[in-house]
mmCIF file of C-alpha atoms in Angstrom:
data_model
loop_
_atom_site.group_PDB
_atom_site.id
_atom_site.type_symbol
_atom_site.label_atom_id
_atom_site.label_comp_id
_atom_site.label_asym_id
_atom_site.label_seq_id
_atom_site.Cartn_x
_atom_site.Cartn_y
_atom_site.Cartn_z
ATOM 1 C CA UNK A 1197 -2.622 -10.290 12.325
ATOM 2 C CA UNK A 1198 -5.224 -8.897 15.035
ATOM 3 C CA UNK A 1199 -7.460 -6.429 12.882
ATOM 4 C CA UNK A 1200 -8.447 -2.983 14.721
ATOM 5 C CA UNK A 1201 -10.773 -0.344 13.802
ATOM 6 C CA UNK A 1202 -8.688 3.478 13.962
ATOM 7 C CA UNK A 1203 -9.507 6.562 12.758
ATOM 8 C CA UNK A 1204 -7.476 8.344 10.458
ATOM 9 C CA UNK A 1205 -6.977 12.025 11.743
ATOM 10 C CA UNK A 1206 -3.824 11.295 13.032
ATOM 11 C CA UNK A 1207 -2.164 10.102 9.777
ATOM 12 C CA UNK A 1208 -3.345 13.403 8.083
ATOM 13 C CA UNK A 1209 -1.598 15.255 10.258
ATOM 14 C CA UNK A 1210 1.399 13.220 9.894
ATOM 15 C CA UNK A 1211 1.007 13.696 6.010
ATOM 16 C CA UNK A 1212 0.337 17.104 6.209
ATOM 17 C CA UNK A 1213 3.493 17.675 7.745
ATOM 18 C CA UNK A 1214 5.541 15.147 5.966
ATOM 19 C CA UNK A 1215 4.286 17.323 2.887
ATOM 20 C CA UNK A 1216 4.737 20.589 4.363
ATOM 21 C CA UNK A 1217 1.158 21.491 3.727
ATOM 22 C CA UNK A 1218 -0.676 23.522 6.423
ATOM 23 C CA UNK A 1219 -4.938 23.364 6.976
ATOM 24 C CA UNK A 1220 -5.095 27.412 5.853
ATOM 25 C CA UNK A 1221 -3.469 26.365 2.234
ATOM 26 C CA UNK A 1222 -5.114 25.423 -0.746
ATOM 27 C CA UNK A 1223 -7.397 22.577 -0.311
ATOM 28 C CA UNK A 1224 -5.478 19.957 -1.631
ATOM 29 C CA UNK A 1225 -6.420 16.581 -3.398
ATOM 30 C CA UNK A 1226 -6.437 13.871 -1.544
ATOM 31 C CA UNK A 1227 -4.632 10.362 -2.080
ATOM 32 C CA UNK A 1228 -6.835 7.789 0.614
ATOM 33 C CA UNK A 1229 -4.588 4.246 1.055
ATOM 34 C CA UNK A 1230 -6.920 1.449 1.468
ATOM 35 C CA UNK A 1231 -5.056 -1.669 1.696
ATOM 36 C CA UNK A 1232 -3.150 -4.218 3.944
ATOM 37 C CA UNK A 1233 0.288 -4.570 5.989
ATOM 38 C CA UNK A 1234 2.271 -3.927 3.278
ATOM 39 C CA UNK A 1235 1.004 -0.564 2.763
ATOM 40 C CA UNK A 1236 0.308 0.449 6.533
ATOM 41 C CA UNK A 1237 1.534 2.894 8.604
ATOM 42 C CA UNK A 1238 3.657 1.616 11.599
ATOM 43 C CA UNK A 1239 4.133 3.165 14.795
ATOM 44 C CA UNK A 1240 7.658 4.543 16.092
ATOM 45 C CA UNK A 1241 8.180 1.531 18.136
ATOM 46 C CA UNK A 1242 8.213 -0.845 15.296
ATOM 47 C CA UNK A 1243 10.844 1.331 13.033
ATOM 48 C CA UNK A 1244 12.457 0.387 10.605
ATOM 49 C CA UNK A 1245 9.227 -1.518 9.831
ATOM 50 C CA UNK A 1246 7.135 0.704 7.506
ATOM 51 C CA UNK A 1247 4.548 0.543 4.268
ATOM 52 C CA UNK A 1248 4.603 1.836 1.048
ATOM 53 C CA UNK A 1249 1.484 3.898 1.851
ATOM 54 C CA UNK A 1250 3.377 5.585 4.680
ATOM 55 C CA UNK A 1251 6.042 6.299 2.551
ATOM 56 C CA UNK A 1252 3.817 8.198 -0.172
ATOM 57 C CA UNK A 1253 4.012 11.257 1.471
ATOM 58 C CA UNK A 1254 7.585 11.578 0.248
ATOM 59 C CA UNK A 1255 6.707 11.894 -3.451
ATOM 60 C CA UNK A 1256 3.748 14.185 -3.051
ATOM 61 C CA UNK A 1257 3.918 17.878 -3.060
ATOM 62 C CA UNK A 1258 1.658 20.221 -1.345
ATOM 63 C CA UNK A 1259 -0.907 19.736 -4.198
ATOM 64 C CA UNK A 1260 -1.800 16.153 -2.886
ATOM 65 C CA UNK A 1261 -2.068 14.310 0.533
ATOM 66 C CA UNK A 1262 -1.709 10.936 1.502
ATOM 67 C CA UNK A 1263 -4.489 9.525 3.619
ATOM 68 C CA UNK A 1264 -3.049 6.107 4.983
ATOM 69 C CA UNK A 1265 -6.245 3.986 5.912
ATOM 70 C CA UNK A 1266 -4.112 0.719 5.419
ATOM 71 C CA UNK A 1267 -4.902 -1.985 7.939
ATOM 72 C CA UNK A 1268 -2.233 -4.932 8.728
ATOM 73 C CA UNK A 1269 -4.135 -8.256 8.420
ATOM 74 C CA UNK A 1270 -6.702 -7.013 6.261
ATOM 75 C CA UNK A 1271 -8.315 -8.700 2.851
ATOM 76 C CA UNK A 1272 -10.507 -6.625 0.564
ATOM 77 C CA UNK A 1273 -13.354 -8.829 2.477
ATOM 78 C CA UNK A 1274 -12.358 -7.716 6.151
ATOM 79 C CA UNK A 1275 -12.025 -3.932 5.424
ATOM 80 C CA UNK A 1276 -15.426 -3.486 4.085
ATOM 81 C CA UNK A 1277 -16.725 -6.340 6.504
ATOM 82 C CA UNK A 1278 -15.338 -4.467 9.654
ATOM 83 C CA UNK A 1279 -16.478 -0.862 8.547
ATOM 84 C CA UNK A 1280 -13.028 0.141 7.515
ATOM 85 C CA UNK A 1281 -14.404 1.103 3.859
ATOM 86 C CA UNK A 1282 -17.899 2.856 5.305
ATOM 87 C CA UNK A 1283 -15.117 5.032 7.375
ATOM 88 C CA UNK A 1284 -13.186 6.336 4.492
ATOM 89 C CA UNK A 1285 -16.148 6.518 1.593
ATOM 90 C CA UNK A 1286 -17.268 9.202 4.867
ATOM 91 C CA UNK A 1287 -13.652 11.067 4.413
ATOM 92 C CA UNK A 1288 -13.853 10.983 0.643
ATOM 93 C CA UNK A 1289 -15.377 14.181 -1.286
ATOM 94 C CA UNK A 1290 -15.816 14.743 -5.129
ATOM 95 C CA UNK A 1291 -11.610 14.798 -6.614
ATOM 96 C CA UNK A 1292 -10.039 13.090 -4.310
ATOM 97 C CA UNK A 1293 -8.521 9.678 -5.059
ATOM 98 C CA UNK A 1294 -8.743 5.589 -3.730
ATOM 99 C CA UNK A 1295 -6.206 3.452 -4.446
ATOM 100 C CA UNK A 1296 -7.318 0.247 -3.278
ATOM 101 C CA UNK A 1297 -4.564 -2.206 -2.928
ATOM 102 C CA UNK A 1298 -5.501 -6.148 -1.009
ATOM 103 C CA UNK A 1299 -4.594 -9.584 -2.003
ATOM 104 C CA UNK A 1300 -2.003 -10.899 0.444
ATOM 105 C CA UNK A 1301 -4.708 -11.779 2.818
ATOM 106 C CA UNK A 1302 -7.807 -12.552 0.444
ATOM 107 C CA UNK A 1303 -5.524 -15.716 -0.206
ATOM 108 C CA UNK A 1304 -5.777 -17.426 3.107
ATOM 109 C CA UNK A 1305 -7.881 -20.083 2.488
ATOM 110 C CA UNK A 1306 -8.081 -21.069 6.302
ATOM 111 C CA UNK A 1307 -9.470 -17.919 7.453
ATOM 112 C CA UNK A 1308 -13.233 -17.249 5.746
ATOM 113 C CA UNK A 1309 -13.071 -13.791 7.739
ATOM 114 C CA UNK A 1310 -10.584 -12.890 4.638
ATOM 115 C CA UNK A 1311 -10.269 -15.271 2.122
ATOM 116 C CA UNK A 1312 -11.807 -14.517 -1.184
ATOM 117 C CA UNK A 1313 -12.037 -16.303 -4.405
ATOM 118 C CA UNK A 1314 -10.536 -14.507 -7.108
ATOM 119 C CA UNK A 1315 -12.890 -14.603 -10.120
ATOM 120 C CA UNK A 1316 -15.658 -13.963 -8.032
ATOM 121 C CA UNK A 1317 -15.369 -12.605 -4.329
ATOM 122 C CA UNK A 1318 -12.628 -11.013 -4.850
ATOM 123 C CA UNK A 1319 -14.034 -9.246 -7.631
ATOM 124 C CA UNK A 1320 -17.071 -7.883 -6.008
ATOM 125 C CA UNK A 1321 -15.739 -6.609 -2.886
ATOM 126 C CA UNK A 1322 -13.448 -4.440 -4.961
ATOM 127 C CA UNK A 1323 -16.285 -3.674 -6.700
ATOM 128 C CA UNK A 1324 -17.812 -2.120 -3.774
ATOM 129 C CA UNK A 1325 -14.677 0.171 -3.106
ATOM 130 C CA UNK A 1326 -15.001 1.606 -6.400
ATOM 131 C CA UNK A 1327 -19.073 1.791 -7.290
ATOM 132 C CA UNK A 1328 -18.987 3.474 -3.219
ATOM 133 C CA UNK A 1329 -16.334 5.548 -4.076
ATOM 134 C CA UNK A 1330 -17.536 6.410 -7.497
ATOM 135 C CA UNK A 1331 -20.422 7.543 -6.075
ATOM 136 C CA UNK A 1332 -18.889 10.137 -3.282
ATOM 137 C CA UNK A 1333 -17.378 11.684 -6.393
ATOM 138 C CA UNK A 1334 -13.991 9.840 -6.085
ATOM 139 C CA UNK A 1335 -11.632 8.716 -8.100
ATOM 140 C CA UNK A 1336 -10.804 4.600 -7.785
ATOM 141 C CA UNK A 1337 -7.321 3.478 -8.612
ATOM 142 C CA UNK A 1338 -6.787 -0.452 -8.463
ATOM 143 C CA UNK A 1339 -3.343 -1.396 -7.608
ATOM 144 C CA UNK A 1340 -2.093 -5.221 -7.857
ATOM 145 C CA UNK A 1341 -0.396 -6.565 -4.918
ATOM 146 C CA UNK A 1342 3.127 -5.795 -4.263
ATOM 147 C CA UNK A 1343 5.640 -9.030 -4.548
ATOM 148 C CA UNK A 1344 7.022 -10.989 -1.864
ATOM 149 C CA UNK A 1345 10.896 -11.783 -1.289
ATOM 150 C CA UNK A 1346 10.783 -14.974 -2.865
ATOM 151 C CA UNK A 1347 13.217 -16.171 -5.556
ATOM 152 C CA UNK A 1348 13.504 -19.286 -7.898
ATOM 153 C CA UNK A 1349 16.775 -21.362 -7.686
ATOM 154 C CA UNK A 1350 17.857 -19.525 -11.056
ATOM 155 C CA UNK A 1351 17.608 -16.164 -9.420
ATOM 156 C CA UNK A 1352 14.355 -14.349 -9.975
ATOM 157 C CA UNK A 1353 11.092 -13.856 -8.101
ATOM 158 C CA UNK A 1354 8.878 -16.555 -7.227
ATOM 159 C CA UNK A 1355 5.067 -15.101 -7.968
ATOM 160 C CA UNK A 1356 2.973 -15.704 -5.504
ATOM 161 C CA UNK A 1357 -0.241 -14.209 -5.481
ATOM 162 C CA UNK A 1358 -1.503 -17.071 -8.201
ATOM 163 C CA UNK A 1359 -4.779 -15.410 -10.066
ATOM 164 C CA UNK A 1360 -5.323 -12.101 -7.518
ATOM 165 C CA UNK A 1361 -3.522 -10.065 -9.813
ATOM 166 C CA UNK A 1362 -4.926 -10.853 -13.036
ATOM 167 C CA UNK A 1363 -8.219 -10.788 -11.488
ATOM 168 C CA UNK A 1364 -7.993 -7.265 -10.639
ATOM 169 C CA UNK A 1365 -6.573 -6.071 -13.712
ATOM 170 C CA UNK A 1366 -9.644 -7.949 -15.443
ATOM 171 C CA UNK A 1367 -11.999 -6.153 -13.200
ATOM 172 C CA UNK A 1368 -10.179 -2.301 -13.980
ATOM 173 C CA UNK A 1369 -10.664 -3.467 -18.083
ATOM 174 C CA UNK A 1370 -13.910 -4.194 -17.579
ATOM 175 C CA UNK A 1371 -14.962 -1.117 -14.957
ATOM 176 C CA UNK A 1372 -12.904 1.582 -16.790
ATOM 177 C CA UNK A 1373 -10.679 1.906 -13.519
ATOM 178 C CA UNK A 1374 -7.115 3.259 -13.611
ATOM 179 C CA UNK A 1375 -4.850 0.455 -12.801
ATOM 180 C CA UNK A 1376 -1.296 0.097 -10.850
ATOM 181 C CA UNK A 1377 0.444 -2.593 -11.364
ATOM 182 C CA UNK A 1378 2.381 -2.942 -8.413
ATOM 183 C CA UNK A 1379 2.847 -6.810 -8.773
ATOM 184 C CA UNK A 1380 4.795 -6.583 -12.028
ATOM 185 C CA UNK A 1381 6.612 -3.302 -11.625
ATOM 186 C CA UNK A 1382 8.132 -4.477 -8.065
ATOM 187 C CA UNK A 1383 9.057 -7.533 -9.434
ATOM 188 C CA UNK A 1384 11.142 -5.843 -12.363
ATOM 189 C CA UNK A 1385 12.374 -3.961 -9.100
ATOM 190 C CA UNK A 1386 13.425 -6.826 -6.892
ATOM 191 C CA UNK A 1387 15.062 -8.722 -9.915
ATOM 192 C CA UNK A 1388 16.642 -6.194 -10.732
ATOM 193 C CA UNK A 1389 18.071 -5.631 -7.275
ATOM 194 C CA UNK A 1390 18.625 -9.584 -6.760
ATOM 195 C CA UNK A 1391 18.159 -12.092 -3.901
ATOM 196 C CA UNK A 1392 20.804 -9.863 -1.842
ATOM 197 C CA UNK A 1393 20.405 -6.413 -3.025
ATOM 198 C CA UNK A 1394 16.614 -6.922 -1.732
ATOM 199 C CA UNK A 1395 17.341 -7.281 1.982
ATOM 200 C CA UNK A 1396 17.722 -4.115 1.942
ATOM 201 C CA UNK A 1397 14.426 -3.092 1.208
ATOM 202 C CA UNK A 1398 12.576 -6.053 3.300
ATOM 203 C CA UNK A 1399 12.360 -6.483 7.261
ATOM 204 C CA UNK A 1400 15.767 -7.978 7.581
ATOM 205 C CA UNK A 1401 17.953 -7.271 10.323
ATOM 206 C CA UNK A 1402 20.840 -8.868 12.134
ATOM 207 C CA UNK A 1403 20.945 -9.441 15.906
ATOM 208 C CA UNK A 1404 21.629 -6.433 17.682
ATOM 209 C CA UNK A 1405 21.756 -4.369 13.851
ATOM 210 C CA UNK A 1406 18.162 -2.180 15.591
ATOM 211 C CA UNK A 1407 16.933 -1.773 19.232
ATOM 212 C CA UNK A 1408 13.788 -2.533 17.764
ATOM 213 C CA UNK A 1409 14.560 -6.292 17.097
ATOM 214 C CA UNK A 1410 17.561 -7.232 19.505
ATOM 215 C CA UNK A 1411 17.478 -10.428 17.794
ATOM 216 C CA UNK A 1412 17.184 -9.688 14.550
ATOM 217 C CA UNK A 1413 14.671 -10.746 11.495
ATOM 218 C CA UNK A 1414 13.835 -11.749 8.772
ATOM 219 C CA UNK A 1415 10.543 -11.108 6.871
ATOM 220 C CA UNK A 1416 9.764 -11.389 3.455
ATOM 221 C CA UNK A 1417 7.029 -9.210 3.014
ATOM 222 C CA UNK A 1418 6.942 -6.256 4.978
ATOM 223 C CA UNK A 1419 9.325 -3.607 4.462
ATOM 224 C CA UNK A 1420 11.786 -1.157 5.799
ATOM 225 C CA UNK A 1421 11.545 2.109 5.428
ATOM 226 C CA UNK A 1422 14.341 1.743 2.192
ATOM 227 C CA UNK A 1423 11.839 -0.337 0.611
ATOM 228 C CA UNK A 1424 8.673 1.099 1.602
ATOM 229 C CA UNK A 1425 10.409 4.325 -0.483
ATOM 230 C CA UNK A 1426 11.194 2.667 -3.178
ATOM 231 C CA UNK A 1427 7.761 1.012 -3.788
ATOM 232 C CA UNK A 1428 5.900 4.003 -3.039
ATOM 233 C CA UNK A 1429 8.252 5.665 -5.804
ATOM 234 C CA UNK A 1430 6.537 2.520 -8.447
ATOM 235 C CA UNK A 1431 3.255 3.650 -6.924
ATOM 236 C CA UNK A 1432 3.565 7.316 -7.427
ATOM 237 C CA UNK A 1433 5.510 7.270 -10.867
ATOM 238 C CA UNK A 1434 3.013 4.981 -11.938
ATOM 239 C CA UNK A 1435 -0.110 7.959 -10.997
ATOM 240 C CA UNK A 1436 1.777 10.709 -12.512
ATOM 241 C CA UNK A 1437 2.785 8.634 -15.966
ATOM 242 C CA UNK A 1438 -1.437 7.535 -16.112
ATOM 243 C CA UNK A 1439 -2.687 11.393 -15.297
ATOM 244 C CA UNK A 1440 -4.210 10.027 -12.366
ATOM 245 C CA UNK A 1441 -2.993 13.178 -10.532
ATOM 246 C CA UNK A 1442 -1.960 16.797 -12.329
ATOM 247 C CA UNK A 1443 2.220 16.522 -12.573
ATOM 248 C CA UNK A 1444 2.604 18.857 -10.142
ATOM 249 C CA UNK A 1445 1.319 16.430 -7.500
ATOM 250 C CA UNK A 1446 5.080 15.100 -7.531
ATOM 251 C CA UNK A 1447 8.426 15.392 -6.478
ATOM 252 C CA UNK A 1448 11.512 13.557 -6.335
ATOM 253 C CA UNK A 1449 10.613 10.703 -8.392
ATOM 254 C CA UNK A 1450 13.820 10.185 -9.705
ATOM 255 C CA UNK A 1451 16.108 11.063 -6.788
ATOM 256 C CA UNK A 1452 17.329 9.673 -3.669
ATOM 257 C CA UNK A 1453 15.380 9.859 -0.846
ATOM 258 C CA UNK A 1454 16.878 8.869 2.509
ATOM 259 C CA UNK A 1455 15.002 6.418 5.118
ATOM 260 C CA UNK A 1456 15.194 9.419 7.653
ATOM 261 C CA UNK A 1457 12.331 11.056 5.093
ATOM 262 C CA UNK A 1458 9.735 8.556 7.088
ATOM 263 C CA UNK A 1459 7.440 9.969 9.761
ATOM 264 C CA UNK A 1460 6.557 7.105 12.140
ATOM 265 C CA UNK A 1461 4.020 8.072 14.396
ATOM 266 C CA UNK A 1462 4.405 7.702 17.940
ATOM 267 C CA UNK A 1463 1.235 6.563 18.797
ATOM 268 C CA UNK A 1464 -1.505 4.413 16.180
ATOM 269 C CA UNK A 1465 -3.654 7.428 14.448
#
């Protein structure tokens, strides 16, 4: 995916209001996204298409915001390559938190703009997100890379992020880092819902089902906004059960939040 360098005022405002905070209330803590497609904000006109780290908001009360820096197309290499980490490590002050979330693109081989090598590469440009961040005061939070739709003949998910995941939970063990593992609690998740019951939560539409894809699709690793909720729910359970944030951060965590909860921008922030 093209890479593009935003700003990020625009999906604090969108947060704030998802959260129902206003700028005169109590400064509150706040959650910065870095990450890749999966976890991105999407505009309006490519509903129901939407990331887990637009979908935070949802769970968070006016104690915490969400601060979606997520860029489609981007490896833990890229962001910090293309200024992307240099422009939130400027946003962060002392308290607030990073989760740092990339692997689907550090594992294109063909593409040495992104690609990474796990035990090492990989490893040291996530080191930079949290020694940087560490340093503003911040509070790094490694989370593994969310699953893809893929399933085995026998019914269950296919991993496919080979050694990216156990790489980063190496590096939070040996940097004393809070740790999120996304990979293993989504896959409970999309076992659990089956190769079916998870088209629900990934990009797949019928011809002529949404405006927004007259005919129709089928992708296997983005979400819509069903999904999005539902991993951002893994995401946010997972802070409040490792006193990441205090527990009155949350809300809803254990009940039904409809895909109309979503705030999809009009316009990229």
């Amino acid at each position: 995916m093209h890479l593009k360098h935003t700003t990020f005022a625009g999906v604090l405002v969108a947060a704030l209001a998802t959260t129902g905070t206003s700028a005169s209330a109590a400064t509150p803590v706040r959650v910065f996204v870095a990450g890749d497609s999966t976890a991105s904000t999407y505009v309006s006109a490519l509903a129901p298409r939407t990331g887990w780290g637009q979908a935070l908001p949802v769970f968070l009360t006016s104690s915490a915001v969400a601060v979606n820096a997520a860029l489609s197309g981007a490896s833990s290499k890229s962001f910090a390559d293309q200024g992307r980490l240099d422009s939130v490590l400027a946003q962060l002050r002392r308290g607030d938190l990073l989760l740092i979330s990339f692997g689907h693109n550090d594992e294109k081989k063909e593409d040495p703009a992104r690609y990474t090598e796990p035990s090492t590469t990989y490893k040291s440009y996530l080191s930079q997100y949290i020694d940087k961040s560490r340093a503003k005061g911040a509070k790094p939070v490694l989370v593994t890379s969310v699953e893809r739709r893929r399933f085995t003949s026998s019914g269950t998910i296919s991993p496919t992020h080979g050694a990216y995941p156990a790489a980063m939970r190496q590096l939070a063990a040996a940097k004393d880092v809070p740790l999120v593992d996304l990979t293993a609690s989504s896959t409970t998740l999309f076992n659990r819902a089956g190769a079916e019951g998870t088209k629900k939560y990934f990009l797949h539409l019928k011809a002529g089902q949404h405006p927004h894809y007259p005919d129709g699709v089928e992708d296997n690793t983005h979400f819509q906004a069903t999904g999005a909720i539902e991993v951002a729910r893994l995401v946010a359970t997972a802070l409040r059960d490792r006193r990441t944030l205090p527990s009155g951060s949350f809300r809803q965590l254990t009940t039904a939040v409809p895909p109309g909860a979503i705030v999809w921008p009009r316009t990229a922030a």
